[in-house]
Amino acid sequence: MRKYLLFIFFLVSFFSFARVSHTEETDTLSAPSSAQKLLFNFYINSNFSAEKHTHIPSSAAFRIEDARLNLQGSYDDNLSYRIRMRLNRPFTPTSSDNASVGLDFAFLTYTFGKEHQWEMRIGRAYGMIGSYELDINPLYEYIFSDHLNYVVNGFVTVLQAGYRINNRHQIGIQGHNTLNESFGTHLANNGFVPGDFKASKTPLGVYLYWMGTFFENKLHTYYSYDFSQFVQGYYTHSISLGNQLTIGNHSAYLDLIYSHMGADYALLGSKTLNQFEQVVPANYTMRKNMVYKGLISRYQYQFTDHWSIAAKVGVEFSGNQNILSEHHRTNYIYSCAGQYEPFRTEDFRFYVAYIGNTIDYKKELNIPLEQLHRIALGMAYTLPLYKK
């Protein structure tokens, strides 16, 4: 906690000093007036929640579900930056990219061309996954899919190039690390051993993506294909099709996802098969030809300036092309929330929410059903700490 307070103090002191010293020193670059553009936000989601789980004793507690610092701005019309970190995650360095577990992203974006139609990005950033679940403010979500939690790497170190064809279409390519942790660290952290698998010499991947808007910006599409490697000799192919619709006070998204992993570095399906075979957890091994697929959808209706409801459902399948079937584990997520926003000009809301999760296994696995029921009463706020 002391580290977090010192970090916040450093940032505030830095910005105060920058404002005082601006008239005394001139940047070695030709600093335009827009170099002062800056937004510094604090994201907080805190609640009281009570939950019941089939395999874990029931509990109730006051919780901080989410706490993040977000810093973004632009130096001029071409160069911009963004940094976001989680305060309820450790600052432990990640072994692959030398960032940290708590860092969502820290990247620079440079646009160029006659109409700024070209874009380059470098640093840790969003993986260009065709998913609106990843794209929206994380405070708006009450439960996340296995797809984001296990299958894909949402925040990854990248080198990216994009091209805006016109005001409605954008395409691009993003080179990225497959995971933020090295082969050995990733397996050891999850109770797995390499077995017959070896680390790839190039644990990298490439996203190809397209974003489009239609019907006067009512329909947005975000589609991507990813080809990556983490294990020597085995490759992963992933397709993500994100669709978002906004009509009046109604908004919804639908994400369709599919991944085939030659070697299952997501580990979710492999864990199920190791449990079935009664392997000791510290000796789990990855399995070949694992498949992940599913759909995730969220709907929100703002029926007054202050009141809204939000609901989310998802179903995800994991399985193996060689053992049992591609549907040996089914994950259901569902939530419903009533939200009250007292101030029209602030992103501040109180909520009461029900969150549920059911995991069902194929009968042959002889693994019992898992269920979670949670009730949460809390508040979420995007607090603007500094803006200029």
Short mmCIF file of C-alpha atoms in Angstrom, two decimals:
data_model
loop_
_atom_site.label_atom_id
_atom_site.label_comp_id
_atom_site.label_asym_id
_atom_site.label_seq_id
_atom_site.Cartn_x
_atom_site.Cartn_y
_atom_site.Cartn_z
CA MET A 1 0.00 0.00 0.00
CA ARG A 2 2.90 2.34 0.82
CA LYS A 3 4.25 1.86 -2.72
CA TYR A 4 0.92 2.87 -4.24
CA LEU A 5 0.73 6.05 -2.10
CA LEU A 6 4.31 6.98 -2.98
CA PHE A 7 3.57 6.41 -6.66
CA ILE A 8 0.48 8.65 -6.59
CA PHE A 9 2.45 11.33 -4.67
CA PHE A 10 5.18 11.17 -7.30
CA LEU A 11 2.73 11.66 -10.17
CA VAL A 12 0.97 14.61 -8.52
CA SER A 13 4.32 16.23 -7.65
CA PHE A 14 5.57 15.67 -11.18
CA PHE A 15 2.56 17.34 -12.79
CA SER A 16 2.73 20.28 -10.34
CA PHE A 17 6.43 20.77 -11.09
CA ALA A 18 5.80 20.53 -14.83
CA ARG A 19 3.25 23.34 -14.66
CA VAL A 20 5.57 25.63 -12.65
CA SER A 21 8.68 25.01 -14.72
CA HIS A 22 7.00 25.25 -18.11
CA THR A 23 7.71 29.00 -18.40
CA GLU A 24 11.34 28.54 -17.38
CA GLU A 25 12.45 25.83 -19.79
CA THR A 26 11.62 24.99 -23.37
CA ASP A 27 11.39 21.42 -24.61
CA THR A 28 14.18 20.49 -27.00
CA LEU A 29 11.39 19.59 -29.40
CA SER A 30 9.26 22.42 -30.73
CA ALA A 31 6.49 22.16 -28.16
CA PRO A 32 3.08 23.20 -29.48
CA SER A 33 0.32 24.40 -27.19
CA SER A 34 -1.45 21.04 -27.47
CA ALA A 35 1.48 19.40 -25.67
CA GLN A 36 -0.39 20.26 -22.47
CA LYS A 37 -3.31 17.89 -23.19
CA LEU A 38 -3.60 15.48 -20.30
CA LEU A 39 -6.22 13.33 -18.58
CA PHE A 40 -5.51 11.55 -15.30
CA ASN A 41 -8.31 9.29 -14.00
CA PHE A 42 -8.81 7.01 -11.04
CA TYR A 43 -11.09 4.00 -11.64
CA ILE A 44 -12.68 2.51 -8.53
CA ASN A 45 -15.28 -0.22 -8.08
CA SER A 46 -15.98 -1.13 -4.47
CA ASN A 47 -18.85 -3.13 -2.99
CA PHE A 48 -20.25 -5.35 -0.31
CA SER A 49 -20.81 -8.82 -1.73
CA ALA A 50 -22.14 -12.10 -0.43
CA GLU A 51 -21.58 -15.31 -2.36
CA LYS A 52 -22.31 -19.00 -2.30
CA HIS A 53 -20.21 -21.56 -4.15
CA THR A 54 -20.71 -25.30 -4.45
CA HIS A 55 -17.06 -26.10 -3.62
CA ILE A 56 -16.06 -23.18 -1.36
CA PRO A 57 -17.59 -22.07 1.96
CA SER A 58 -20.07 -19.19 1.65
CA SER A 59 -18.64 -15.77 2.41
CA ALA A 60 -19.47 -12.08 2.67
CA ALA A 61 -17.05 -9.15 2.62
CA PHE A 62 -16.40 -5.57 1.63
CA ARG A 63 -14.30 -5.71 -1.53
CA ILE A 64 -12.39 -3.55 -3.96
CA GLU A 65 -13.29 -5.22 -7.23
CA ASP A 66 -11.25 -2.83 -9.32
CA ALA A 67 -8.85 0.07 -8.72
CA ARG A 68 -6.85 1.53 -11.61
CA LEU A 69 -4.95 4.67 -12.51
CA ASN A 70 -5.33 5.88 -16.09
CA LEU A 71 -3.05 8.54 -17.59
CA GLN A 72 -3.43 9.62 -21.20
CA GLY A 73 -2.78 12.62 -23.39
CA SER A 74 -1.13 13.95 -26.52
CA TYR A 75 2.08 15.80 -27.21
CA ASP A 76 0.82 17.24 -30.48
CA ASP A 77 -1.51 16.28 -33.31
CA ASN A 78 0.63 13.24 -34.12
CA LEU A 79 1.98 11.79 -30.89
CA SER A 80 -0.17 10.48 -28.03
CA TYR A 81 0.32 8.16 -25.06
CA ARG A 82 -1.61 6.14 -22.52
CA ILE A 83 -0.69 4.40 -19.25
CA ARG A 84 -3.04 2.36 -17.08
CA MET A 85 -2.22 0.22 -14.07
CA ARG A 86 -4.15 -1.81 -11.53
CA LEU A 87 -3.62 -0.98 -7.88
CA ASN A 88 -5.01 -4.33 -6.72
CA ARG A 89 -2.42 -6.30 -8.68
CA PRO A 90 1.27 -6.76 -7.82
CA PHE A 91 4.03 -4.77 -9.51
CA THR A 92 6.01 -8.00 -9.93
CA PRO A 93 7.93 -7.93 -13.25
CA THR A 94 6.66 -10.23 -15.98
CA SER A 95 9.39 -12.51 -17.26
CA SER A 96 8.77 -12.14 -21.00
CA ASP A 97 8.40 -8.38 -21.53
CA ASN A 98 9.89 -6.94 -18.30
CA ALA A 99 6.71 -4.96 -17.58
CA SER A 100 4.65 -5.82 -14.49
CA VAL A 101 1.60 -7.88 -13.58
CA GLY A 102 -0.34 -4.76 -12.58
CA LEU A 103 0.37 -2.83 -15.80
CA ASP A 104 -2.50 -2.92 -18.30
CA PHE A 105 -0.73 -0.78 -20.85
CA ALA A 106 1.94 1.85 -21.43
CA PHE A 107 2.21 2.77 -25.09
CA LEU A 108 2.91 5.53 -27.60
CA THR A 109 0.82 6.09 -30.72
CA TYR A 110 2.08 8.09 -33.70
CA THR A 111 -0.24 9.08 -36.55
CA PHE A 112 0.92 10.45 -39.87
CA GLY A 113 -0.15 11.02 -43.45
CA LYS A 114 -2.08 13.84 -45.09
CA GLU A 115 -5.21 13.02 -43.09
CA HIS A 116 -3.48 11.17 -40.23
CA GLN A 117 -4.72 7.95 -41.78
CA TRP A 118 -1.62 5.94 -40.79
CA GLU A 119 -0.95 4.84 -37.22
CA MET A 120 2.02 3.25 -35.45
CA ARG A 121 1.95 1.97 -31.86
CA ILE A 122 4.62 0.55 -29.58
CA GLY A 123 4.61 -0.61 -25.94
CA ARG A 124 2.24 -2.69 -23.87
CA ALA A 125 -1.24 -2.16 -25.27
CA TYR A 126 -4.55 -3.84 -25.93
CA GLY A 127 -4.19 -6.99 -27.96
CA MET A 128 -6.20 -6.28 -31.12
CA ILE A 129 -8.75 -8.94 -30.22
CA GLY A 130 -12.16 -8.56 -31.86
CA SER A 131 -13.92 -8.25 -28.52
CA TYR A 132 -16.08 -5.47 -27.12
CA GLU A 133 -15.94 -7.17 -23.73
CA LEU A 134 -12.27 -6.14 -23.64
CA ASP A 135 -12.86 -2.79 -25.33
CA ILE A 136 -15.32 -1.16 -22.91
CA ASN A 137 -14.54 0.44 -19.54
CA PRO A 138 -13.79 -2.46 -17.15
CA LEU A 139 -15.93 -0.83 -14.45
CA TYR A 140 -19.02 -1.64 -16.53
CA GLU A 141 -18.50 -5.40 -16.32
CA TYR A 142 -19.53 -7.51 -13.32
CA ILE A 143 -18.09 -10.79 -14.59
CA PHE A 144 -15.59 -11.60 -17.34
CA SER A 145 -15.45 -14.58 -19.68
CA ASP A 146 -12.93 -17.42 -19.60
CA HIS A 147 -11.91 -16.17 -23.02
CA LEU A 148 -10.44 -12.99 -21.51
CA ASN A 149 -9.30 -14.56 -18.26
CA TYR A 150 -7.46 -17.56 -19.72
CA VAL A 151 -7.51 -18.01 -23.49
CA VAL A 152 -6.24 -14.71 -24.91
CA ASN A 153 -3.68 -12.22 -23.65
CA GLY A 154 -5.64 -8.97 -23.36
CA PHE A 155 -2.71 -6.68 -22.52
CA VAL A 156 0.46 -7.45 -24.41
CA THR A 157 3.66 -5.78 -25.63
CA VAL A 158 3.28 -4.92 -29.31
CA LEU A 159 4.47 -3.24 -32.46
CA GLN A 160 1.42 -2.21 -34.45
CA ALA A 161 0.61 -0.53 -37.76
CA GLY A 162 -2.87 0.58 -38.78
CA TYR A 163 -4.48 2.30 -41.74
CA ARG A 164 -7.79 4.19 -41.77
CA ILE A 165 -9.31 3.56 -45.19
CA ASN A 166 -12.05 6.13 -44.61
CA ASN A 167 -14.22 7.34 -41.75
CA ARG A 168 -15.96 3.95 -41.57
CA HIS A 169 -13.21 1.36 -41.98
CA GLN A 170 -9.81 0.71 -40.44
CA ILE A 171 -7.44 -2.22 -40.92
CA GLY A 172 -4.14 -3.12 -39.34
CA ILE A 173 -1.53 -5.61 -38.22
CA GLN A 174 -0.13 -6.09 -34.72
CA GLY A 175 2.94 -8.12 -33.82
CA HIS A 176 2.92 -9.24 -30.18
CA ASN A 177 4.40 -11.49 -27.54
CA THR A 178 2.20 -14.55 -27.15
CA LEU A 179 2.20 -14.27 -23.34
CA ASN A 180 3.70 -11.86 -20.83
CA GLU A 181 5.44 -14.69 -18.97
CA SER A 182 8.11 -17.05 -20.27
CA PHE A 183 7.37 -20.71 -21.01
CA GLY A 184 8.82 -22.07 -17.76
CA THR A 185 7.36 -19.36 -15.52
CA HIS A 186 3.89 -19.65 -17.03
CA LEU A 187 3.75 -23.41 -16.51
CA ALA A 188 5.23 -23.35 -13.00
CA ASN A 189 2.84 -20.59 -11.86
CA ASN A 190 -0.11 -22.80 -12.82
CA GLY A 191 1.11 -26.15 -11.46
CA PHE A 192 2.22 -27.56 -14.84
CA VAL A 193 5.44 -29.18 -16.02
CA PRO A 194 6.82 -29.09 -19.59
CA GLY A 195 6.67 -32.84 -20.19
CA ASP A 196 7.60 -33.49 -23.82
CA PHE A 197 7.00 -29.87 -24.85
CA LYS A 198 9.73 -27.31 -25.43
CA ALA A 199 9.62 -23.52 -25.38
CA SER A 200 9.34 -21.81 -28.74
CA LYS A 201 12.39 -19.84 -29.82
CA THR A 202 9.99 -17.18 -31.14
CA PRO A 203 6.99 -17.02 -28.76
CA LEU A 204 5.31 -14.37 -30.89
CA GLY A 205 2.06 -13.80 -32.71
CA VAL A 206 0.40 -11.58 -35.30
CA TYR A 207 -3.08 -10.07 -35.25
CA LEU A 208 -4.82 -8.98 -38.44
CA TYR A 209 -7.81 -6.79 -37.66
CA TRP A 210 -10.61 -4.79 -39.24
CA MET A 211 -12.92 -2.27 -37.57
CA GLY A 212 -16.00 -0.93 -39.32
CA THR A 213 -19.02 1.27 -38.67
CA PHE A 214 -22.39 1.10 -40.42
CA PHE A 215 -25.86 2.66 -40.38
CA GLU A 216 -24.82 6.11 -39.15
CA ASN A 217 -22.52 4.67 -36.46
CA LYS A 218 -25.25 2.51 -34.95
CA LEU A 219 -23.46 -0.77 -35.78
CA HIS A 220 -19.77 -1.29 -35.06
CA THR A 221 -17.75 -4.36 -36.02
CA TYR A 222 -14.36 -5.42 -34.71
CA TYR A 223 -13.00 -8.60 -36.31
CA SER A 224 -9.58 -10.19 -35.85
CA TYR A 225 -7.51 -13.24 -36.73
CA ASP A 226 -4.46 -14.24 -34.70
CA PHE A 227 -1.64 -16.64 -35.51
CA SER A 228 0.79 -17.32 -32.66
CA GLN A 229 3.27 -19.77 -31.16
CA PHE A 230 4.27 -20.46 -27.55
CA VAL A 231 5.42 -24.09 -27.75
CA GLN A 232 8.00 -25.27 -30.26
CA GLY A 233 6.34 -26.96 -33.23
CA TYR A 234 2.75 -26.07 -32.26
CA TYR A 235 0.64 -23.14 -33.40
CA THR A 236 -2.53 -21.35 -32.34
CA HIS A 237 -5.20 -19.95 -34.65
CA SER A 238 -7.86 -17.63 -33.20
CA ILE A 239 -10.81 -15.79 -34.71
CA SER A 240 -12.76 -13.15 -32.77
CA LEU A 241 -15.83 -11.40 -34.18
CA GLY A 242 -17.03 -8.46 -32.09
CA ASN A 243 -20.31 -6.72 -32.91
CA GLN A 244 -21.76 -3.69 -31.12
CA LEU A 245 -25.17 -2.08 -31.70
CA THR A 246 -26.42 1.23 -30.26
CA ILE A 247 -29.96 2.45 -30.96
CA GLY A 248 -31.22 5.32 -28.84
CA ASN A 249 -30.94 4.37 -25.17
CA HIS A 250 -30.30 0.71 -26.00
CA SER A 251 -26.79 -0.68 -26.44
CA ALA A 252 -25.54 -4.24 -26.81
CA TYR A 253 -22.55 -6.22 -27.96
CA LEU A 254 -22.09 -9.79 -29.16
CA ASP A 255 -18.64 -11.40 -29.28
CA LEU A 256 -18.12 -14.69 -31.14
CA ILE A 257 -14.86 -16.48 -30.38
CA TYR A 258 -12.93 -19.51 -31.63
CA SER A 259 -9.40 -20.72 -30.86
CA HIS A 260 -7.53 -23.87 -31.84
CA MET A 261 -4.35 -24.45 -29.83
CA GLY A 262 -1.87 -26.99 -31.12
CA ALA A 263 -0.48 -27.01 -27.56
CA ASP A 264 -2.83 -25.74 -24.88
CA TYR A 265 -0.95 -22.88 -23.22
CA ALA A 266 -4.31 -21.50 -22.00
CA LEU A 267 -4.18 -24.57 -19.69
CA LEU A 268 -7.92 -24.46 -18.93
CA GLY A 269 -8.90 -27.52 -20.97
CA SER A 270 -5.69 -29.33 -20.04
CA LYS A 271 -6.44 -28.84 -16.35
CA THR A 272 -9.81 -30.55 -16.79
CA LEU A 273 -8.23 -33.58 -18.49
CA ASN A 274 -5.50 -33.81 -15.84
CA GLN A 275 -8.16 -33.79 -13.12
CA PHE A 276 -10.03 -36.55 -14.95
CA GLU A 277 -6.83 -38.62 -15.10
CA GLN A 278 -6.16 -37.88 -11.40
CA VAL A 279 -2.77 -36.31 -12.04
CA VAL A 280 -1.21 -34.55 -9.05
CA PRO A 281 -1.66 -30.75 -9.59
CA ALA A 282 2.07 -29.91 -9.54
CA ASN A 283 2.61 -32.45 -12.36
CA TYR A 284 -0.08 -31.33 -14.81
CA THR A 285 0.93 -31.34 -18.48
CA MET A 286 -0.40 -29.48 -21.52
CA ARG A 287 -2.52 -31.32 -24.06
CA LYS A 288 -2.51 -31.07 -27.83
CA ASN A 289 -5.30 -29.85 -30.13
CA MET A 290 -7.44 -27.99 -27.63
CA VAL A 291 -10.42 -25.99 -28.88
CA TYR A 292 -12.09 -23.00 -27.23
CA LYS A 293 -15.24 -21.38 -28.60
CA GLY A 294 -18.25 -19.45 -27.40
CA LEU A 295 -20.35 -16.31 -27.43
CA ILE A 296 -20.52 -13.42 -24.98
CA SER A 297 -23.25 -10.77 -24.99
CA ARG A 298 -24.11 -7.71 -22.90
CA TYR A 299 -27.16 -5.43 -23.06
CA GLN A 300 -27.80 -2.09 -21.37
CA TYR A 301 -30.89 0.13 -21.36
CA GLN A 302 -30.73 3.71 -20.07
CA PHE A 303 -34.41 4.31 -19.35
CA THR A 304 -33.94 7.71 -17.63
CA ASP A 305 -31.05 10.15 -17.23
CA HIS A 306 -30.22 8.50 -13.91
CA TRP A 307 -31.41 4.89 -14.06
CA SER A 308 -30.25 1.98 -16.20
CA ILE A 309 -30.22 -1.79 -16.24
CA ALA A 310 -27.48 -4.06 -17.58
CA ALA A 311 -27.49 -7.78 -18.28
CA LYS A 312 -24.80 -10.13 -19.54
CA VAL A 313 -24.80 -13.76 -20.63
CA GLY A 314 -22.16 -16.02 -22.08
CA VAL A 315 -21.58 -19.65 -22.94
CA GLU A 316 -18.12 -21.05 -23.64
CA PHE A 317 -17.01 -24.53 -24.64
CA SER A 318 -13.60 -26.10 -24.22
CA GLY A 319 -12.60 -29.53 -25.43
CA ASN A 320 -10.09 -31.67 -27.22
CA GLN A 321 -10.10 -32.96 -30.78
CA ASN A 322 -8.43 -36.22 -29.70
CA ILE A 323 -9.93 -36.95 -26.26
CA LEU A 324 -13.70 -37.17 -25.57
CA SER A 325 -15.05 -34.17 -27.52
CA GLU A 326 -14.69 -30.46 -28.19
CA HIS A 327 -17.35 -29.82 -25.52
CA HIS A 328 -16.04 -31.57 -22.43
CA ARG A 329 -16.34 -28.38 -20.32
CA THR A 330 -19.09 -25.76 -20.63
CA ASN A 331 -18.86 -22.42 -18.85
CA TYR A 332 -21.97 -20.26 -18.36
CA ILE A 333 -21.71 -16.68 -17.08
CA TYR A 334 -24.66 -14.40 -16.34
CA SER A 335 -25.28 -11.16 -14.51
CA CYS A 336 -28.00 -8.56 -14.08
CA ALA A 337 -27.66 -5.13 -12.46
CA GLY A 338 -29.71 -2.06 -11.64
CA GLN A 339 -27.63 1.13 -11.82
CA TYR A 340 -28.27 4.64 -10.50
CA GLU A 341 -26.21 7.63 -11.68
CA PRO A 342 -26.93 10.67 -9.48
CA PHE A 343 -24.95 13.15 -11.62
CA ARG A 344 -25.52 13.50 -15.36
CA THR A 345 -22.04 14.90 -15.97
CA GLU A 346 -20.07 12.33 -13.94
CA ASP A 347 -19.30 8.68 -14.63
CA PHE A 348 -20.43 7.73 -11.12
CA ARG A 349 -22.97 5.05 -10.29
CA PHE A 350 -24.42 3.00 -7.48
CA TYR A 351 -25.46 -0.54 -8.35
CA VAL A 352 -27.03 -3.69 -7.06
CA ALA A 353 -26.06 -6.77 -9.07
CA TYR A 354 -26.53 -10.50 -9.25
CA ILE A 355 -23.58 -12.42 -10.69
CA GLY A 356 -23.68 -16.11 -11.52
CA ASN A 357 -21.39 -18.74 -12.98
CA THR A 358 -22.03 -22.42 -13.77
CA ILE A 359 -19.40 -24.86 -15.02
CA ASP A 360 -20.71 -28.16 -16.34
CA TYR A 361 -18.54 -31.13 -17.34
CA LYS A 362 -19.17 -33.99 -19.72
CA LYS A 363 -20.59 -36.98 -17.84
CA GLU A 364 -17.64 -39.23 -18.70
CA LEU A 365 -15.27 -36.92 -16.80
CA ASN A 366 -17.06 -37.60 -13.51
CA ILE A 367 -16.31 -34.06 -12.29
CA PRO A 368 -19.10 -32.42 -10.24
CA LEU A 369 -20.95 -29.31 -11.39
CA GLU A 370 -19.60 -25.99 -10.12
CA GLN A 371 -21.88 -23.04 -9.36
CA LEU A 372 -21.39 -19.52 -8.03
CA HIS A 373 -24.13 -17.11 -6.87
CA ARG A 374 -23.14 -13.61 -5.76
CA ILE A 375 -25.08 -10.50 -4.73
CA ALA A 376 -23.18 -7.21 -4.78
CA LEU A 377 -24.14 -3.73 -3.59
CA GLY A 378 -21.62 -1.06 -4.44
CA MET A 379 -20.42 1.95 -6.39
CA ALA A 380 -18.21 2.57 -9.41
CA TYR A 381 -16.59 5.88 -10.27
CA THR A 382 -14.27 7.17 -12.97
CA LEU A 383 -12.79 10.04 -10.97
CA PRO A 384 -10.98 12.75 -12.99
CA LEU A 385 -7.95 13.63 -10.85
CA TYR A 386 -6.41 16.02 -13.36
CA LYS A 387 -7.47 17.35 -16.74
CA LYS A 388 -5.96 19.92 -19.05
#
